[in-house]
Amino acid sequence: MAKKERLKVRTQEASARVKNFDEVPFGFNEAEAVEEASRCIQCKKPTCIDGCPVNINIKEFVRLIAAKDYQGAIRIIKENNSLPAVCGRVCPQETQCEEKCVMLKTGQPINIGALERYAADWEAANGKIEEVKITPKLDKTGKQISVAIAGSGPAGLTVASELAKMGYKAVIFEALHLAGGVLVYGIPEFRLPKAIVKREVDYLKKLGVEIRTDVLIGKSYTVKDIFEMGYKALFIGVGAGTPSFVNIPGENLKGVYSANEFLTRMNLLKAYLFPEYDTPVKIGKKVAVIGAGNVAMDAARISKRLKGVEEVHIIYRRSDKEMPARHEEIEHAREEGIIFNLLTNPLELVGDENGFVTKIKCIKMELGEPDSSGRRSPKAIPGTEFFIDVNTVIPALGTKANELLTTNVEGLKLNKWGYIEADPETGETSLPGIYAGGDISTGAATVIAAMGAGKKAAKAMDTYLSRE
Ligand SMILES: Cc1cc2nc3c(=O)[nH]c(=O)nc-3n(C[C@H](O)[C@H](O)[C@H](O)COP(=O)(O)OP(=O)(O)OC[C@H]3O[C@@H](n4cnc5c(N)ncnc54)[C@H](O)[C@@H]3O)c2cc1C
Ligand code: SF4
């Protein structure tokens, strides 16, 4: 009997979706979820689990979906992952669990991401969110022990949910006016609807987590203040939100946005709904995004959806094989008509007499020997300079640690890039009672890696607090 093909998730047609911000993939319906789950051969050694950074029992939850026990499936997922509706949508499964699925040998790994999303969406639609019984952890005076968390991205949210379930009073301090970190200010609505992030944050509040927004740790309160306020431990999960630039002439011209500013205006402040929301973004007919990671794809795909934009370019100095963005994002960007200028390096941004950017001077590149990151390093081909006409330029070249908090804590060890030195197994820093994890200790990584770090840190914080 011929093996069944992996079921793809249906998506909005590219021609329709470039005119809206609605979610692109529709997700599986019940029949599709059961059919895809039934392809799983229930391996004796389920290698898929080794590929999952938080070790979800994938084999078991897939089996339960095939048996139509969706409540059972979501229960299994939630044992290890408190944000399944998010991870089912944004995790790079193709380099994690699906890469390790034995079915890949025949070219067709199980669509684990879509099944995880199905179980999470089923739970939300059916309102059968299971109650968690919590016994408060009290100190000698009978007061519940409080723990502070700086930052409400996936790392901070995970620490808070794990500690709250253990009985601690978990209080998150978030610099922005909404909780969620990159999930709300970075990843666009059409990849991760904000209602889903809100649902997950509301669930945390039900667990007793308190979220205090518009509070910048390091400025509104110092780390010393936190301990003086009675918190017995602190988790730092402030991400890596400082933008990097190309450092070429012309980057200060009008019409050049850092990807962080552009994405924050669009996603957090809803500039794409201006004037209904009062933050505008001035954008021209021709947009160029420099870089080819997830941030670049998001900036390019948002631009493509904005009124008045006719052409969107990605400019990347390596070839398509080296592009760091998720495969699905690159495929979707291509379908949506984004123009990929690969093996192309920007040299200079050129402006008009009023200081607005009008052109990018570029040069063609070729790949040489692999560099320290293992990727083949690009070299300019002399005499191949050319210009691309643009009105808006968005450098999206990755991010760095925000120094406001990290450099103002005496004794907190940082590595040479300015990230907090934290034990990868426990999140312990150089200071007792202070833990760190997520992008602020690893540099820009993934949602699931930040969650994994949060989970390990919560366990270590519990051990520390019990000992104290
Ligand atoms: C545009 C974009 C797209 C991405 N797409 C994907 C994807 O598809 N899949 C994937 O797995 N990963 C993706 N990533 C990476 C992923 O989002 C991050 O690795 C992850 O969010 C890191 O989580 P975190 O909790 O460490 O930090 P963050 O999510 O950055 O959260 C940190 C939070 O701390 C707050 N904060 C900062 N300083 C302070 C302070 N001093 N006091 C209080 N609060 C503070 C910030 O406002 C923020 O809310 C993407 C990243 C970006 C930027
Ligand atoms: S490796 Fe693939 S086929 Fe085997 S149990 Fe995991 S998901 Fe199923």
mmCIF file of N, CA and C in Angstrom, residues 51-133:
data_model
loop_
_atom_site.group_PDB
_atom_site.id
_atom_site.type_symbol
_atom_site.label_atom_id
_atom_site.label_comp_id
_atom_site.label_asym_id
_atom_site.label_seq_id
_atom_site.Cartn_x
_atom_site.Cartn_y
_atom_site.Cartn_z
ATOM 1 N N GLY A 51 14.267 15.888 19.427
ATOM 2 C CA GLY A 51 14.401 17.141 18.670
ATOM 3 C C GLY A 51 13.648 18.297 19.295
ATOM 4 N N CYS A 52 12.820 18.001 20.322
ATOM 5 C CA CYS A 52 12.018 19.069 20.921
ATOM 6 C C CYS A 52 12.794 19.680 22.096
ATOM 7 N N PRO A 53 13.074 20.993 22.075
ATOM 8 C CA PRO A 53 13.867 21.593 23.158
ATOM 9 C C PRO A 53 13.213 21.475 24.534
ATOM 10 N N VAL A 54 11.884 21.217 24.614
ATOM 11 C CA VAL A 54 11.278 21.033 25.940
ATOM 12 C C VAL A 54 10.741 19.611 26.126
ATOM 13 N N ASN A 55 11.195 18.711 25.244
ATOM 14 C CA ASN A 55 10.884 17.273 25.368
ATOM 15 C C ASN A 55 9.410 16.937 25.517
ATOM 16 N N ILE A 56 8.568 17.539 24.713
ATOM 17 C CA ILE A 56 7.143 17.169 24.732
ATOM 18 C C ILE A 56 7.034 15.698 24.310
ATOM 19 N N ASN A 57 6.134 14.950 24.946
ATOM 20 C CA ASN A 57 5.925 13.553 24.554
ATOM 21 C C ASN A 57 5.092 13.542 23.259
ATOM 22 N N ILE A 58 5.786 13.795 22.161
ATOM 23 C CA ILE A 58 5.128 13.977 20.865
ATOM 24 C C ILE A 58 4.401 12.698 20.435
ATOM 25 N N LYS A 59 5.095 11.585 20.592
ATOM 26 C CA LYS A 59 4.505 10.308 20.175
ATOM 27 C C LYS A 59 3.128 10.114 20.824
ATOM 28 N N GLU A 60 3.047 10.417 22.121
ATOM 29 C CA GLU A 60 1.811 10.177 22.858
ATOM 30 C C GLU A 60 0.717 11.180 22.468
ATOM 31 N N PHE A 61 1.075 12.460 22.327
ATOM 32 C CA PHE A 61 0.003 13.407 22.003
ATOM 33 C C PHE A 61 -0.519 13.181 20.583
ATOM 34 N N VAL A 62 0.390 12.747 19.694
ATOM 35 C CA VAL A 62 -0.045 12.461 18.313
ATOM 36 C C VAL A 62 -0.974 11.231 18.335
ATOM 37 N N ARG A 63 -0.622 10.241 19.155
ATOM 38 C CA ARG A 63 -1.470 9.044 19.262
ATOM 39 C C ARG A 63 -2.871 9.430 19.774
ATOM 40 N N LEU A 64 -2.901 10.326 20.745
ATOM 41 C CA LEU A 64 -4.197 10.712 21.315
ATOM 42 C C LEU A 64 -5.037 11.494 20.296
ATOM 43 N N ILE A 65 -4.389 12.286 19.460
ATOM 44 C CA ILE A 65 -5.168 12.989 18.420
ATOM 45 C C ILE A 65 -5.738 11.957 17.441
ATOM 46 N N ALA A 66 -4.918 10.981 17.064
ATOM 47 C CA ALA A 66 -5.406 9.942 16.136
ATOM 48 C C ALA A 66 -6.604 9.212 16.756
ATOM 49 N N ALA A 67 -6.594 9.091 18.113
ATOM 50 C CA ALA A 67 -7.701 8.406 18.805
ATOM 51 C C ALA A 67 -8.831 9.383 19.158
ATOM 52 N N LYS A 68 -8.747 10.609 18.667
ATOM 53 C CA LYS A 68 -9.744 11.674 18.901
ATOM 54 C C LYS A 68 -9.875 12.073 20.372
ATOM 55 N N ASP A 69 -8.834 11.806 21.169
ATOM 56 C CA ASP A 69 -8.853 12.247 22.565
ATOM 57 C C ASP A 69 -8.054 13.557 22.650
ATOM 58 N N TYR A 70 -8.713 14.647 22.253
ATOM 59 C CA TYR A 70 -7.998 15.931 22.154
ATOM 60 C C TYR A 70 -7.662 16.500 23.526
ATOM 61 N N GLN A 71 -8.554 16.274 24.497
ATOM 62 C CA GLN A 71 -8.285 16.738 25.868
ATOM 63 C C GLN A 71 -7.017 16.063 26.390
ATOM 64 N N GLY A 72 -6.905 14.759 26.116
ATOM 65 C CA GLY A 72 -5.711 14.015 26.534
ATOM 66 C C GLY A 72 -4.477 14.559 25.834
ATOM 67 N N ALA A 73 -4.618 14.881 24.544
ATOM 68 C CA ALA A 73 -3.466 15.364 23.772
ATOM 69 C C ALA A 73 -2.957 16.682 24.340
ATOM 70 N N ILE A 74 -3.867 17.610 24.619
ATOM 71 C CA ILE A 74 -3.416 18.920 25.105
ATOM 72 C C ILE A 74 -2.832 18.797 26.518
ATOM 73 N N ARG A 75 -3.373 17.841 27.288
ATOM 74 C CA ARG A 75 -2.829 17.642 28.642
ATOM 75 C C ARG A 75 -1.353 17.212 28.545
ATOM 76 N N ILE A 76 -1.077 16.296 27.631
ATOM 77 C CA ILE A 76 0.311 15.824 27.455
ATOM 78 C C ILE A 76 1.211 16.982 27.020
ATOM 79 N N ILE A 77 0.737 17.768 26.057
ATOM 80 C CA ILE A 77 1.571 18.880 25.560
ATOM 81 C C ILE A 77 1.860 19.851 26.705
ATOM 82 N N LYS A 78 0.816 20.164 27.480
ATOM 83 C CA LYS A 78 0.971 21.185 28.530
ATOM 84 C C LYS A 78 1.853 20.744 29.697
ATOM 85 N N GLU A 79 2.101 19.420 29.766
ATOM 86 C CA GLU A 79 3.036 18.969 30.815
ATOM 87 C C GLU A 79 4.390 19.640 30.613
ATOM 88 N N ASN A 80 4.749 19.894 29.356
ATOM 89 C CA ASN A 80 6.077 20.460 29.073
ATOM 90 C C ASN A 80 6.065 21.817 28.387
ATOM 91 N N ASN A 81 4.894 22.269 27.946
ATOM 92 C CA ASN A 81 4.860 23.508 27.160
ATOM 93 C C ASN A 81 3.628 24.313 27.556
ATOM 94 N N SER A 82 3.878 25.498 28.172
ATOM 95 C CA SER A 82 2.721 26.275 28.625
ATOM 96 C C SER A 82 2.178 27.204 27.535
ATOM 97 N N LEU A 83 2.807 27.252 26.356
ATOM 98 C CA LEU A 83 2.302 28.134 25.293
ATOM 99 C C LEU A 83 2.096 27.349 23.977
ATOM 100 N N PRO A 84 1.290 26.284 23.991
ATOM 101 C CA PRO A 84 1.210 25.435 22.790
ATOM 102 C C PRO A 84 0.607 26.116 21.564
ATOM 103 N N ALA A 85 -0.355 27.029 21.777
ATOM 104 C CA ALA A 85 -0.964 27.688 20.616
ATOM 105 C C ALA A 85 0.058 28.597 19.930
ATOM 106 N N VAL A 86 1.003 29.110 20.719
ATOM 107 C CA VAL A 86 2.065 29.951 20.156
ATOM 108 C C VAL A 86 3.076 29.062 19.436
ATOM 109 N N CYS A 87 3.554 28.026 20.134
ATOM 110 C CA CYS A 87 4.602 27.180 19.550
ATOM 111 C C CYS A 87 4.100 26.435 18.319
ATOM 112 N N GLY A 88 2.838 26.003 18.329
ATOM 113 C CA GLY A 88 2.273 25.335 17.155
ATOM 114 C C GLY A 88 2.314 26.228 15.926
ATOM 115 N N ARG A 89 2.404 27.532 16.148
ATOM 116 C CA ARG A 89 2.414 28.481 15.024
ATOM 117 C C ARG A 89 3.810 28.973 14.642
ATOM 118 N N VAL A 90 4.695 29.184 15.632
ATOM 119 C CA VAL A 90 5.951 29.860 15.273
ATOM 120 C C VAL A 90 7.229 29.034 15.476
ATOM 121 N N CYS A 91 7.128 27.830 16.058
ATOM 122 C CA CYS A 91 8.360 27.060 16.261
ATOM 123 C C CYS A 91 8.942 26.604 14.926
ATOM 124 N N PRO A 92 10.271 26.607 14.816
ATOM 125 C CA PRO A 92 10.887 26.081 13.582
ATOM 126 C C PRO A 92 10.944 24.552 13.614
ATOM 127 N N GLN A 93 9.782 23.902 13.502
ATOM 128 C CA GLN A 93 9.733 22.433 13.637
ATOM 129 C C GLN A 93 10.660 21.729 12.643
ATOM 130 N N GLU A 94 10.839 22.361 11.472
ATOM 131 C CA GLU A 94 11.633 21.695 10.424
ATOM 132 C C GLU A 94 13.095 21.497 10.841
ATOM 133 N N THR A 95 13.558 22.264 11.857
ATOM 134 C CA THR A 95 14.941 22.047 12.330
ATOM 135 C C THR A 95 14.930 21.450 13.731
ATOM 136 N N GLN A 96 13.749 21.080 14.233
ATOM 137 C CA GLN A 96 13.672 20.500 15.583
ATOM 138 C C GLN A 96 13.007 19.117 15.500
ATOM 139 N N CYS A 97 11.783 18.980 16.045
ATOM 140 C CA CYS A 97 11.141 17.663 16.120
ATOM 141 C C CYS A 97 10.955 17.003 14.753
ATOM 142 N N GLU A 98 10.537 17.789 13.756
ATOM 143 C CA GLU A 98 10.237 17.176 12.453
ATOM 144 C C GLU A 98 11.508 16.719 11.745
ATOM 145 N N GLU A 99 12.624 17.406 12.069
ATOM 146 C CA GLU A 99 13.894 16.991 11.460
ATOM 147 C C GLU A 99 14.326 15.632 12.001
ATOM 148 N N LYS A 100 13.873 15.320 13.229
ATOM 149 C CA LYS A 100 14.264 14.059 13.867
ATOM 150 C C LYS A 100 13.225 12.965 13.656
ATOM 151 N N CYS A 101 12.094 13.263 13.035
ATOM 152 C CA CYS A 101 11.028 12.262 12.840
ATOM 153 C C CYS A 101 11.507 11.219 11.827
ATOM 154 N N VAL A 102 11.352 9.934 12.178
ATOM 155 C CA VAL A 102 11.857 8.866 11.292
ATOM 156 C C VAL A 102 11.218 8.921 9.912
ATOM 157 N N MET A 103 10.024 9.464 9.839
ATOM 158 C CA MET A 103 9.331 9.519 8.549
ATOM 159 C C MET A 103 10.061 10.414 7.540
ATOM 160 N N LEU A 104 10.977 11.238 8.062
ATOM 161 C CA LEU A 104 11.741 12.119 7.164
ATOM 162 C C LEU A 104 12.584 11.285 6.203
ATOM 163 N N LYS A 105 12.940 10.055 6.658
ATOM 164 C CA LYS A 105 13.748 9.185 5.792
ATOM 165 C C LYS A 105 13.024 8.905 4.478
ATOM 166 N N THR A 106 11.684 8.947 4.534
ATOM 167 C CA THR A 106 10.932 8.755 3.290
ATOM 168 C C THR A 106 10.487 10.125 2.750
ATOM 169 N N GLY A 107 11.019 11.176 3.383
ATOM 170 C CA GLY A 107 10.768 12.524 2.867
ATOM 171 C C GLY A 107 9.530 13.204 3.417
ATOM 172 N N GLN A 108 8.800 12.543 4.333
ATOM 173 C CA GLN A 108 7.512 13.088 4.751
ATOM 174 C C GLN A 108 7.329 13.048 6.271
ATOM 175 N N PRO A 109 8.025 13.904 7.024
ATOM 176 C CA PRO A 109 7.846 13.861 8.483
ATOM 177 C C PRO A 109 6.407 14.200 8.863
ATOM 178 N N ILE A 110 5.999 13.734 10.051
ATOM 179 C CA ILE A 110 4.659 14.067 10.551
ATOM 180 C C ILE A 110 4.584 15.584 10.743
ATOM 181 N N ASN A 111 3.436 16.164 10.435
ATOM 182 C CA ASN A 111 3.272 17.620 10.580
ATOM 183 C C ASN A 111 2.973 17.939 12.051
ATOM 184 N N ILE A 112 4.028 17.845 12.887
ATOM 185 C CA ILE A 112 3.876 17.934 14.342
ATOM 186 C C ILE A 112 3.392 19.324 14.767
ATOM 187 N N GLY A 113 3.921 20.351 14.115
ATOM 188 C CA GLY A 113 3.539 21.728 14.469
ATOM 189 C C GLY A 113 2.048 21.947 14.283
ATOM 190 N N ALA A 114 1.530 21.510 13.150
ATOM 191 C CA ALA A 114 0.101 21.726 12.867
ATOM 192 C C ALA A 114 -0.761 20.924 13.843
ATOM 193 N N LEU A 115 -0.261 19.759 14.276
ATOM 194 C CA LEU A 115 -1.041 18.947 15.232
ATOM 195 C C LEU A 115 -1.024 19.600 16.622
ATOM 196 N N GLU A 116 0.101 20.176 16.982
ATOM 197 C CA GLU A 116 0.177 20.881 18.280
ATOM 198 C C GLU A 116 -0.806 22.061 18.264
ATOM 199 N N ARG A 117 -0.791 22.803 17.158
ATOM 200 C CA ARG A 117 -1.718 23.933 17.035
ATOM 201 C C ARG A 117 -3.164 23.426 17.116
ATOM 202 N N TYR A 118 -3.447 22.299 16.465
ATOM 203 C CA TYR A 118 -4.825 21.785 16.478
ATOM 204 C C TYR A 118 -5.279 21.516 17.919
ATOM 205 N N ALA A 119 -4.423 20.831 18.684
ATOM 206 C CA ALA A 119 -4.804 20.479 20.065
ATOM 207 C C ALA A 119 -5.039 21.753 20.895
ATOM 208 N N ALA A 120 -4.161 22.744 20.729
ATOM 209 C CA ALA A 120 -4.292 23.991 21.514
ATOM 210 C C ALA A 120 -5.557 24.749 21.111
ATOM 211 N N ASP A 121 -5.831 24.819 19.801
ATOM 212 C CA ASP A 121 -7.015 25.555 19.333
ATOM 213 C C ASP A 121 -8.292 24.805 19.727
ATOM 214 N N TRP A 122 -8.197 23.476 19.742
ATOM 215 C CA TRP A 122 -9.365 22.681 20.163
ATOM 216 C C TRP A 122 -9.697 23.021 21.615
ATOM 217 N N GLU A 123 -8.667 23.081 22.445
ATOM 218 C CA GLU A 123 -8.893 23.376 23.865
ATOM 219 C C GLU A 123 -9.545 24.759 24.024
ATOM 220 N N ALA A 124 -9.022 25.743 23.264
ATOM 221 C CA ALA A 124 -9.565 27.103 23.379
ATOM 222 C C ALA A 124 -11.017 27.131 22.897
ATOM 223 N N ALA A 125 -11.301 26.434 21.798
ATOM 224 C CA ALA A 125 -12.646 26.470 21.215
ATOM 225 C C ALA A 125 -13.644 25.745 22.109
ATOM 226 N N ASN A 126 -13.179 24.708 22.790
ATOM 227 C CA ASN A 126 -14.095 23.913 23.602
ATOM 228 C C ASN A 126 -14.142 24.343 25.061
ATOM 229 N N GLY A 127 -13.305 25.330 25.382
ATOM 230 C CA GLY A 127 -13.330 25.910 26.732
ATOM 231 C C GLY A 127 -13.081 24.932 27.840
ATOM 232 N N LYS A 128 -12.368 23.836 27.518
ATOM 233 C CA LYS A 128 -12.153 22.842 28.574
ATOM 234 C C LYS A 128 -10.768 22.988 29.177
ATOM 235 N N ILE A 129 -10.435 24.225 29.566
ATOM 236 C CA ILE A 129 -9.115 24.457 30.138
ATOM 237 C C ILE A 129 -9.099 23.908 31.570
ATOM 238 N N GLU A 130 -8.181 22.966 31.781
ATOM 239 C CA GLU A 130 -8.219 22.250 33.066
ATOM 240 C C GLU A 130 -7.752 23.128 34.217
ATOM 241 N N GLU A 131 -8.434 23.021 35.334
ATOM 242 C CA GLU A 131 -8.069 23.764 36.544
ATOM 243 C C GLU A 131 -6.773 23.190 37.109
ATOM 244 N N VAL A 132 -5.911 24.064 37.612
ATOM 245 C CA VAL A 132 -4.689 23.571 38.259
ATOM 246 C C VAL A 132 -4.842 23.836 39.749
ATOM 247 N N LYS A 133 -4.613 22.791 40.549
ATOM 248 C CA LYS A 133 -4.727 22.976 42.009
ATOM 249 C C LYS A 133 -3.410 23.528 42.539
#
